[in-house]
PDB file of C-alpha atoms in Angstrom:
ATOM      1  CA  MET A   1      -4.504-138.609 148.050  1.00 52.00           C
ATOM      2  CA  PRO A   2      -6.851-141.555 147.289  1.00 55.00           C
ATOM      3  CA  GLN A   3      -5.497-144.169 144.917  1.00 58.00           C
ATOM      4  CA  ARG A   4      -7.383-144.849 141.697  1.00 57.00           C
ATOM      5  CA  ASN A   5      -9.129-148.148 141.439  1.00 57.00           C
ATOM      6  CA  PRO A   6      -7.145-150.207 138.878  1.00 55.00           C
ATOM      7  CA  VAL A   7     -10.214-152.298 138.075  1.00 50.00           C
ATOM      8  CA  ARG A   8     -12.262-149.191 137.271  1.00 56.00           C
ATOM      9  CA  ARG A   9      -9.394-147.761 135.220  1.00 56.00           C
ATOM     10  CA  SER A  10      -9.196-150.974 133.180  1.00 54.00           C
ATOM     11  CA  ALA A  11     -12.955-150.982 132.721  1.00 49.00           C
ATOM     12  CA  ASN A  12     -12.927-147.399 131.445  1.00 54.00           C
ATOM     13  CA  ALA A  13     -10.155-148.214 128.984  1.00 49.00           C
ATOM     14  CA  PHE A  14     -12.125-151.212 127.728  1.00 45.00           C
ATOM     15  CA  VAL A  15     -15.224-149.040 127.218  1.00 46.00           C
ATOM     16  CA  ARG A  16     -13.157-146.616 125.108  1.00 56.00           C
ATOM     17  CA  VAL A  17     -11.800-149.294 122.797  1.00 45.00           C
ATOM     18  CA  LEU A  18     -15.026-151.303 122.642  1.00 46.00           C
ATOM     19  CA  PRO A  19     -16.428-149.450 119.574  1.00 51.00           C
ATOM     20  CA  ILE A  20     -13.148-150.053 117.710  1.00 45.00           C
ATOM     21  CA  LEU A  21     -13.124-153.731 118.674  1.00 43.00           C
ATOM     22  CA  SER A  22     -16.774-154.090 117.705  1.00 48.00           C
ATOM     23  CA  SER A  23     -16.074-152.555 114.289  1.00 47.00           C
ATOM     24  CA  ASP A  24     -13.101-154.859 113.709  1.00 50.00           C
ATOM     25  CA  ILE A  25     -15.055-157.909 114.817  1.00 51.00           C
ATOM     26  CA  ALA A  26     -17.992-156.982 112.583  1.00 49.00           C
ATOM     27  CA  TYR A  27     -15.607-156.571 109.641  1.00 48.00           C
ATOM     28  CA  CYS A  28     -13.973-159.960 110.286  1.00 53.00           C
ATOM     29  CA  MET A  29     -17.390-161.635 110.384  1.00 55.00           C
ATOM     30  CA  LEU A  30     -18.237-160.406 106.865  1.00 56.00           C
ATOM     31  CA  PRO A  31     -17.848-162.853 103.965  1.00 68.00           C
ATOM     32  CA  ARG A  32     -14.434-162.523 102.292  1.00 73.00           C
ATOM     33  CA  ALA A  33     -15.931-161.165  99.057  1.00 73.00           C
ATOM     34  CA  GLU A  34     -17.752-158.431 100.996  1.00 82.00           C
ATOM     35  CA  GLN A  35     -14.606-157.556 102.942  1.00 83.00           C
ATOM     36  CA  LYS A  36     -12.728-157.208  99.668  1.00 87.00           C
ATOM     37  CA  GLN A  37     -15.467-154.994  98.222  1.00 89.00           C
ATOM     38  CA  GLN A  38     -15.412-152.763 101.305  1.00 92.00           C
ATOM     39  CA  THR A  39     -11.641-152.351 101.085  1.00 93.00           C
ATOM     40  CA  ARG A  40     -11.870-151.575  97.384  1.00 94.00           C
ATOM     41  CA  HIS A  41     -14.447-148.856  98.091  1.00 94.00           C
ATOM     42  CA  ALA A  42     -12.216-147.532 100.894  1.00 95.00           C
ATOM     43  CA  LEU A  43      -9.327-147.130  98.412  1.00 96.00           C
ATOM     44  CA  LEU A  44     -11.561-145.287  95.936  1.00 96.00           C
ATOM     45  CA  ASP A  45     -12.891-143.057  98.735  1.00 96.00           C
ATOM     46  CA  ALA A  46      -9.339-142.382  99.926  1.00 96.00           C
ATOM     47  CA  ALA A  47      -8.176-141.301  96.459  1.00 96.00           C
ATOM     48  CA  ARG A  48     -11.176-139.026  95.972  1.00 95.00           C
ATOM     49  CA  GLY A  49     -10.752-137.586  99.462  1.00 94.00           C
ATOM     50  CA  LEU A  50      -7.117-136.708  98.811  1.00 95.00           C
ATOM     51  CA  MET A  51      -8.067-135.046  95.515  1.00 94.00           C
ATOM     52  CA  GLU A  52     -10.730-132.943  97.224  1.00 91.00           C
ATOM     53  CA  SER A  53      -7.907-131.155  99.051  1.00 89.00           C
ATOM     54  CA  GLY A  54      -6.724-129.797  95.690  1.00 88.00           C
ATOM     55  CA  ARG A  55      -4.432-132.598  94.585  1.00 90.00           C
ATOM     56  CA  GLY A  56      -4.408-134.010  91.069  1.00 92.00           C
ATOM     57  CA  PHE A  57      -4.707-137.760  90.604  1.00 94.00           C
ATOM     58  CA  GLY A  58      -1.231-137.923  89.083  1.00 91.00           C
ATOM     59  CA  SER A  59       0.296-136.525  92.286  1.00 93.00           C
ATOM     60  CA  LEU A  60      -1.127-139.265  94.516  1.00 95.00           C
ATOM     61  CA  SER A  61       1.107-142.101  95.630  1.00 95.00           C
ATOM     62  CA  LEU A  62       0.055-145.689  96.192  1.00 95.00           C
ATOM     63  CA  ARG A  63       1.373-145.561  99.762  1.00 96.00           C
ATOM     64  CA  GLU A  64      -0.622-142.516 100.833  1.00 96.00           C
ATOM     65  CA  VAL A  65      -3.827-143.842  99.258  1.00 97.00           C
ATOM     66  CA  ALA A  66      -3.353-147.156 101.077  1.00 96.00           C
ATOM     67  CA  LYS A  67      -2.556-145.391 104.364  1.00 96.00           C
ATOM     68  CA  THR A  68      -5.632-143.156 104.059  1.00 96.00           C
ATOM     69  CA  ALA A  69      -7.756-146.240 103.380  1.00 95.00           C
ATOM     70  CA  GLY A  70      -6.328-147.913 106.487  1.00 94.00           C
ATOM     71  CA  ILE A  71      -4.483-150.773 104.810  1.00 94.00           C
ATOM     72  CA  VAL A  72      -0.822-151.642 104.241  1.00 94.00           C
ATOM     73  CA  PRO A  73       0.655-150.809 100.800  1.00 93.00           C
ATOM     74  CA  THR A  74       0.945-154.484  99.849  1.00 93.00           C
ATOM     75  CA  GLY A  75      -2.800-154.815 100.449  1.00 93.00           C
ATOM     76  CA  PHE A  76      -3.389-152.342  97.643  1.00 95.00           C
ATOM     77  CA  TYR A  77      -2.303-154.933  95.072  1.00 94.00           C
ATOM     78  CA  ARG A  78      -5.093-157.293  96.069  1.00 93.00           C
ATOM     79  CA  HIS A  79      -7.474-154.792  94.464  1.00 94.00           C
ATOM     80  CA  PHE A  80      -5.558-152.831  91.820  1.00 95.00           C
ATOM     81  CA  ASP A  81      -2.464-153.528  89.714  1.00 95.00           C
ATOM     82  CA  ASP A  82      -1.239-149.947  90.066  1.00 95.00           C
ATOM     83  CA  MET A  83      -2.473-146.367  90.474  1.00 96.00           C
ATOM     84  CA  ASP A  84      -3.593-146.164  86.829  1.00 95.00           C
ATOM     85  CA  HIS A  85      -5.793-149.208  87.422  1.00 96.00           C
ATOM     86  CA  LEU A  86      -7.354-147.415  90.410  1.00 97.00           C
ATOM     87  CA  GLY A  87      -7.843-144.359  88.196  1.00 96.00           C
ATOM     88  CA  LEU A  88      -9.715-146.458  85.643  1.00 96.00           C
ATOM     89  CA  ALA A  89     -11.988-147.696  88.430  1.00 97.00           C
ATOM     90  CA  LEU A  90     -12.739-144.055  89.314  1.00 97.00           C
ATOM     91  CA  VAL A  91     -13.583-143.397  85.642  1.00 97.00           C
ATOM     92  CA  SER A  92     -15.954-146.372  85.639  1.00 96.00           C
ATOM     93  CA  GLU A  93     -17.562-145.084  88.838  1.00 96.00           C
ATOM     94  CA  VAL A  94     -18.258-141.579  87.550  1.00 95.00           C
ATOM     95  CA  GLY A  95     -19.348-143.028  84.207  1.00 94.00           C
ATOM     96  CA  GLN A  96     -22.002-145.089  85.948  1.00 94.00           C
ATOM     97  CA  THR A  97     -23.179-142.027  87.886  1.00 94.00           C
ATOM     98  CA  PHE A  98     -23.298-139.968  84.673  1.00 90.00           C
ATOM     99  CA  ARG A  99     -25.379-142.600  82.867  1.00 88.00           C
ATOM    100  CA  GLU A 100     -27.739-142.944  85.830  1.00 89.00           C
ATOM    101  CA  THR A 101     -28.194-139.165  85.693  1.00 88.00           C
ATOM    102  CA  ILE A 102     -29.076-139.319  81.997  1.00 83.00           C
ATOM    103  CA  ARG A 103     -31.665-142.032  82.749  1.00 80.00           C
ATOM    104  CA  LEU A 104     -33.053-139.847  85.538  1.00 81.00           C
ATOM    105  CA  VAL A 105     -33.395-136.937  83.102  1.00 79.00           C
ATOM    106  CA  ARG A 106     -35.241-139.169  80.624  1.00 72.00           C
ATOM    107  CA  HIS A 107     -37.799-140.157  83.264  1.00 67.00           C
ATOM    108  CA  ASN A 108     -38.243-136.692  84.790  1.00 64.00           C
ATOM    109  CA  GLU A 109     -38.770-134.387  81.833  1.00 57.00           C
ATOM    110  CA  ASN A 110     -40.806-131.452  83.086  1.00 45.00           C
ATOM    111  CA  ILE A 111     -42.888-130.221  80.171  1.00 41.00           C
ATOM    112  CA  ASN A 112     -43.972-127.033  81.948  1.00 41.00           C
ATOM    113  CA  SER A 113     -40.499-125.660  82.663  1.00 49.00           C
ATOM    114  CA  GLY A 114     -38.921-127.288  79.615  1.00 67.00           C
ATOM    115  CA  ILE A 115     -36.594-130.201  79.083  1.00 75.00           C
ATOM    116  CA  ILE A 116     -33.458-128.031  79.313  1.00 84.00           C
ATOM    117  CA  ASP A 117     -34.331-126.438  82.663  1.00 84.00           C
ATOM    118  CA  ALA A 118     -35.362-129.820  84.083  1.00 81.00           C
ATOM    119  CA  SER A 119     -32.218-131.504  82.775  1.00 85.00           C
ATOM    120  CA  VAL A 120     -29.885-128.855  84.222  1.00 89.00           C
ATOM    121  CA  ARG A 121     -31.660-128.945  87.591  1.00 88.00           C
ATOM    122  CA  ILE A 122     -31.421-132.735  87.842  1.00 89.00           C
ATOM    123  CA  PHE A 123     -27.807-132.774  86.666  1.00 91.00           C
ATOM    124  CA  LEU A 124     -26.700-130.144  89.198  1.00 92.00           C
ATOM    125  CA  ASP A 125     -28.440-132.029  92.017  1.00 92.00           C
ATOM    126  CA  VAL A 126     -26.481-135.160  91.095  1.00 93.00           C
ATOM    127  CA  VAL A 127     -23.209-133.202  90.832  1.00 93.00           C
ATOM    128  CA  ALA A 128     -23.783-131.743  94.307  1.00 92.00           C
ATOM    129  CA  ALA A 129     -24.520-135.203  95.731  1.00 94.00           C
ATOM    130  CA  ASN A 130     -21.428-136.737  94.068  1.00 94.00           C
ATOM    131  CA  ARG A 131     -19.034-133.794  94.183  1.00 93.00           C
ATOM    132  CA  SER A 132     -15.824-135.792  94.530  1.00 93.00           C
ATOM    133  CA  GLN A 133     -16.636-137.961  91.512  1.00 94.00           C
ATOM    134  CA  PHE A 134     -17.319-134.985  89.253  1.00 94.00           C
ATOM    135  CA  LEU A 135     -14.297-133.126  90.622  1.00 94.00           C
ATOM    136  CA  PHE A 136     -12.206-136.077  89.440  1.00 94.00           C
ATOM    137  CA  LEU A 137     -13.907-135.957  86.031  1.00 94.00           C
ATOM    138  CA  ALA A 138     -13.458-132.197  85.657  1.00 93.00           C
ATOM    139  CA  ARG A 139      -9.755-132.230  86.533  1.00 91.00           C
ATOM    140  CA  GLU A 140      -8.515-135.475  85.098  1.00 94.00           C
ATOM    141  CA  GLN A 141      -9.877-135.058  81.566  1.00 91.00           C
ATOM    142  CA  TYR A 142      -6.791-132.829  81.257  1.00 89.00           C
ATOM    143  CA  GLY A 143      -4.735-134.579  83.977  1.00 84.00           C
ATOM    144  CA  GLY A 144      -1.347-136.241  84.049  1.00 80.00           C
ATOM    145  CA  SER A 145      -2.325-139.890  83.621  1.00 88.00           C
ATOM    146  CA  LEU A 146      -2.542-140.833  79.938  1.00 92.00           C
ATOM    147  CA  LYS A 147      -4.605-143.965  80.650  1.00 94.00           C
ATOM    148  CA  VAL A 148      -7.104-142.002  82.732  1.00 95.00           C
ATOM    149  CA  ARG A 149      -7.355-139.245  80.086  1.00 95.00           C
ATOM    150  CA  GLN A 150      -7.970-141.833  77.384  1.00 96.00           C
ATOM    151  CA  ALA A 151     -10.602-143.583  79.487  1.00 96.00           C
ATOM    152  CA  LEU A 152     -12.394-140.296  80.178  1.00 96.00           C
ATOM    153  CA  GLY A 153     -12.248-139.484  76.467  1.00 95.00           C
ATOM    154  CA  ALA A 154     -13.817-142.864  75.670  1.00 96.00           C
ATOM    155  CA  LEU A 155     -16.485-142.225  78.319  1.00 95.00           C
ATOM    156  CA  ARG A 156     -17.275-138.838  76.782  1.00 95.00           C
ATOM    157  CA  GLU A 157     -17.628-140.369  73.307  1.00 96.00           C
ATOM    158  CA  ALA A 158     -19.908-143.116  74.655  1.00 95.00           C
ATOM    159  CA  ILE A 159     -22.143-140.517  76.328  1.00 93.00           C
ATOM    160  CA  ILE A 160     -22.245-138.542  73.058  1.00 94.00           C
ATOM    161  CA  ALA A 161     -23.333-141.663  71.162  1.00 94.00           C
ATOM    162  CA  ASP A 162     -26.043-142.412  73.752  1.00 91.00           C
ATOM    163  CA  LEU A 163     -27.338-138.844  73.593  1.00 90.00           C
ATOM    164  CA  ALA A 164     -27.425-138.893  69.770  1.00 93.00           C
ATOM    165  CA  THR A 165     -29.625-142.001  69.986  1.00 91.00           C
ATOM    166  CA  ASP A 166     -31.940-140.258  72.470  1.00 88.00           C
ATOM    167  CA  LEU A 167     -32.198-137.146  70.299  1.00 88.00           C
ATOM    168  CA  ALA A 168     -33.146-139.273  67.289  1.00 90.00           C
ATOM    169  CA  SER A 169     -36.250-140.434  69.161  1.00 87.00           C
ATOM    170  CA  MET A 170     -37.505-136.853  69.692  1.00 84.00           C
ATOM    171  CA  PRO A 171     -40.082-135.754  67.077  1.00 86.00           C
ATOM    172  CA  LYS A 172     -38.740-132.193  67.028  1.00 86.00           C
ATOM    173  CA  PHE A 173     -35.424-133.473  65.635  1.00 89.00           C
ATOM    174  CA  HIS A 174     -36.700-135.919  63.044  1.00 91.00           C
ATOM    175  CA  HIS A 175     -35.506-133.557  60.301  1.00 91.00           C
ATOM    176  CA  LEU A 176     -31.895-134.180  61.372  1.00 92.00           C
ATOM    177  CA  ASN A 177     -29.883-137.043  59.918  1.00 92.00           C
ATOM    178  CA  THR A 178     -27.404-139.206  61.826  1.00 93.00           C
ATOM    179  CA  ASP A 179     -24.465-136.883  61.209  1.00 93.00           C
ATOM    180  CA  ASP A 180     -26.455-133.834  62.326  1.00 93.00           C
ATOM    181  CA  LEU A 181     -27.514-135.578  65.524  1.00 94.00           C
ATOM    182  CA  SER A 182     -23.926-136.594  66.256  1.00 95.00           C
ATOM    183  CA  VAL A 183     -22.783-132.971  65.913  1.00 94.00           C
ATOM    184  CA  MET A 184     -25.591-131.787  68.191  1.00 93.00           C
ATOM    185  CA  ALA A 185     -24.855-134.434  70.836  1.00 93.00           C
ATOM    186  CA  ASP A 186     -21.151-133.611  70.644  1.00 96.00           C
ATOM    187  CA  LEU A 187     -21.854-129.921  71.316  1.00 95.00           C
ATOM    188  CA  VAL A 188     -24.132-130.687  74.273  1.00 92.00           C
ATOM    189  CA  VAL A 189     -21.815-133.135  76.028  1.00 93.00           C
ATOM    190  CA  LYS A 190     -18.627-131.145  75.460  1.00 94.00           C
ATOM    191  CA  SER A 191     -20.344-127.986  76.705  1.00 94.00           C
ATOM    192  CA  VAL A 192     -21.304-129.779  79.923  1.00 92.00           C
ATOM    193  CA  PHE A 193     -17.830-131.283  80.365  1.00 93.00           C
ATOM    194  CA  ALA A 194     -16.196-127.882  79.789  1.00 92.00           C
ATOM    195  CA  MET A 195     -18.484-126.212  82.361  1.00 92.00           C
ATOM    196  CA  LEU A 196     -17.931-128.832  85.071  1.00 92.00           C
ATOM    197  CA  PRO A 197     -15.196-126.906  86.952  1.00 91.00           C
ATOM    198  CA  GLU A 198     -17.623-123.993  87.384  1.00 90.00           C
ATOM    199  CA  LEU A 199     -20.657-126.162  88.130  1.00 91.00           C
ATOM    200  CA  ILE A 200     -19.095-128.187  90.950  1.00 90.00           C
ATOM    201  CA  ASP A 201     -18.980-125.468  93.610  1.00 84.00           C
ATOM    202  CA  PRO A 202     -21.719-122.961  94.521  1.00 78.00           C
ATOM    203  CA  PRO A 203     -21.301-119.581  92.771  1.00 78.00           C
ATOM    204  CA  SER A 204     -20.366-116.413  94.613  1.00 80.00           C
ATOM    205  CA  LEU A 205     -23.335-114.721  96.264  1.00 80.00           C
ATOM    206  CA  THR A 206     -22.313-111.442  94.590  1.00 83.00           C
ATOM    207  CA  LEU A 207     -22.527-112.936  91.076  1.00 82.00           C
ATOM    208  CA  ALA A 208     -25.434-111.705  88.973  1.00 85.00           C
ATOM    209  CA  GLU A 209     -28.015-114.417  88.290  1.00 85.00           C
ATOM    210  CA  HIS A 210     -27.452-114.403  84.521  1.00 84.00           C
ATOM    211  CA  LEU A 211     -23.713-114.956  85.078  1.00 86.00           C
ATOM    212  CA  THR A 212     -24.002-117.987  87.347  1.00 90.00           C
ATOM    213  CA  PRO A 213     -22.703-121.306  85.967  1.00 90.00           C
ATOM    214  CA  ARG A 214     -26.246-122.704  86.069  1.00 91.00           C
ATOM    215  CA  ALA A 215     -27.577-119.825  83.980  1.00 92.00           C
ATOM    216  CA  LYS A 216     -24.675-120.043  81.522  1.00 93.00           C
ATOM    217  CA  ILE A 217     -24.978-123.780  80.846  1.00 93.00           C
ATOM    218  CA  THR A 218     -28.764-123.427  80.513  1.00 92.00           C
ATOM    219  CA  GLN A 219     -28.356-120.664  77.929  1.00 93.00           C
ATOM    220  CA  GLN A 220     -25.667-122.600  76.057  1.00 93.00           C
ATOM    221  CA  LEU A 221     -27.935-125.623  75.796  1.00 92.00           C
ATOM    222  CA  ARG A 222     -30.844-123.453  74.645  1.00 91.00           C
ATOM    223  CA  PHE A 223     -28.680-122.029  71.854  1.00 92.00           C
ATOM    224  CA  ILE A 224     -27.793-125.556  70.740  1.00 93.00           C
ATOM    225  CA  PHE A 225     -31.371-126.894  70.871  1.00 90.00           C
ATOM    226  CA  ILE A 226     -32.950-123.844  69.200  1.00 90.00           C
ATOM    227  CA  GLY A 227     -30.269-123.881  66.502  1.00 91.00           C
ATOM    228  CA  ALA A 228     -30.808-127.598  65.920  1.00 91.00           C
ATOM    229  CA  LYS A 229     -34.543-127.080  65.370  1.00 87.00           C
ATOM    230  CA  ARG A 230     -33.706-124.677  62.526  1.00 86.00           C
ATOM    231  CA  TRP A 231     -30.721-126.617  61.206  1.00 87.00           C
ATOM    232  CA  GLN A 232     -30.902-127.467  57.479  1.00 77.00           C
ATOM    233  CA  GLY A 233     -28.031-129.895  57.313  1.00 69.00           C
ATOM    234  CA  LEU A 234     -24.241-129.932  57.430  1.00 64.00           C
ATOM    235  CA  GLY A 235     -24.044-128.766  53.825  1.00 63.00           C
ATOM    236  CA  SER A 236     -26.166-125.683  54.501  1.00 60.00           C
ATOM    237  CA  THR A 237     -24.570-122.243  54.781  1.00 57.00           C
ATOM    238  CA  GLU A 238     -27.675-120.620  56.312  1.00 57.00           C
TER     239      GLU A 238
END
């Protein structure tokens, strides 16, 4: 039986580890601030990845998040004080995505199909592209971490305030006062937040079109907008 060439065997082993070495070398050559930012993103990705398997944020441990991100547990503390601090970073992340979506809706209003249809279509595209972020938002607004729940509540109220300001600029709602607009914005945002668990995943193929999450949220928003156009004030009983 011919003996294997040890030089060739060593060369083959080197070829296998070369991509790993190249990645490590490339990482080490990055500026320290960029390395730190990459590791921070890796921790956020790790937490969201673990939650996509069905876990709640409150059930995640610092050690398993660090391990999934490929760093030692002590390295975690270079980026976050504790798991709640990481949770707040996830809130900030999804908040930024949510606000960018609202700006996208503002600049892409489709007059032909209506602002509601256009808004729902754009929003669902963003949810699909950022599923793990919105999964975190949908679950953790009722989750086990008090700090995360409070931060998500503050985010929701900030989005409501922003929407009320946007609605005030629309001619069709000039008959509404500040309180009316706040109530309308509150209904819109809370309806969207409440529907998130259904909107995140594609509906069953056997579900009738009018029962799909997309159809339901569109109809809910139409009820709110049509009602607001006919609204006579908070003191009205009509």
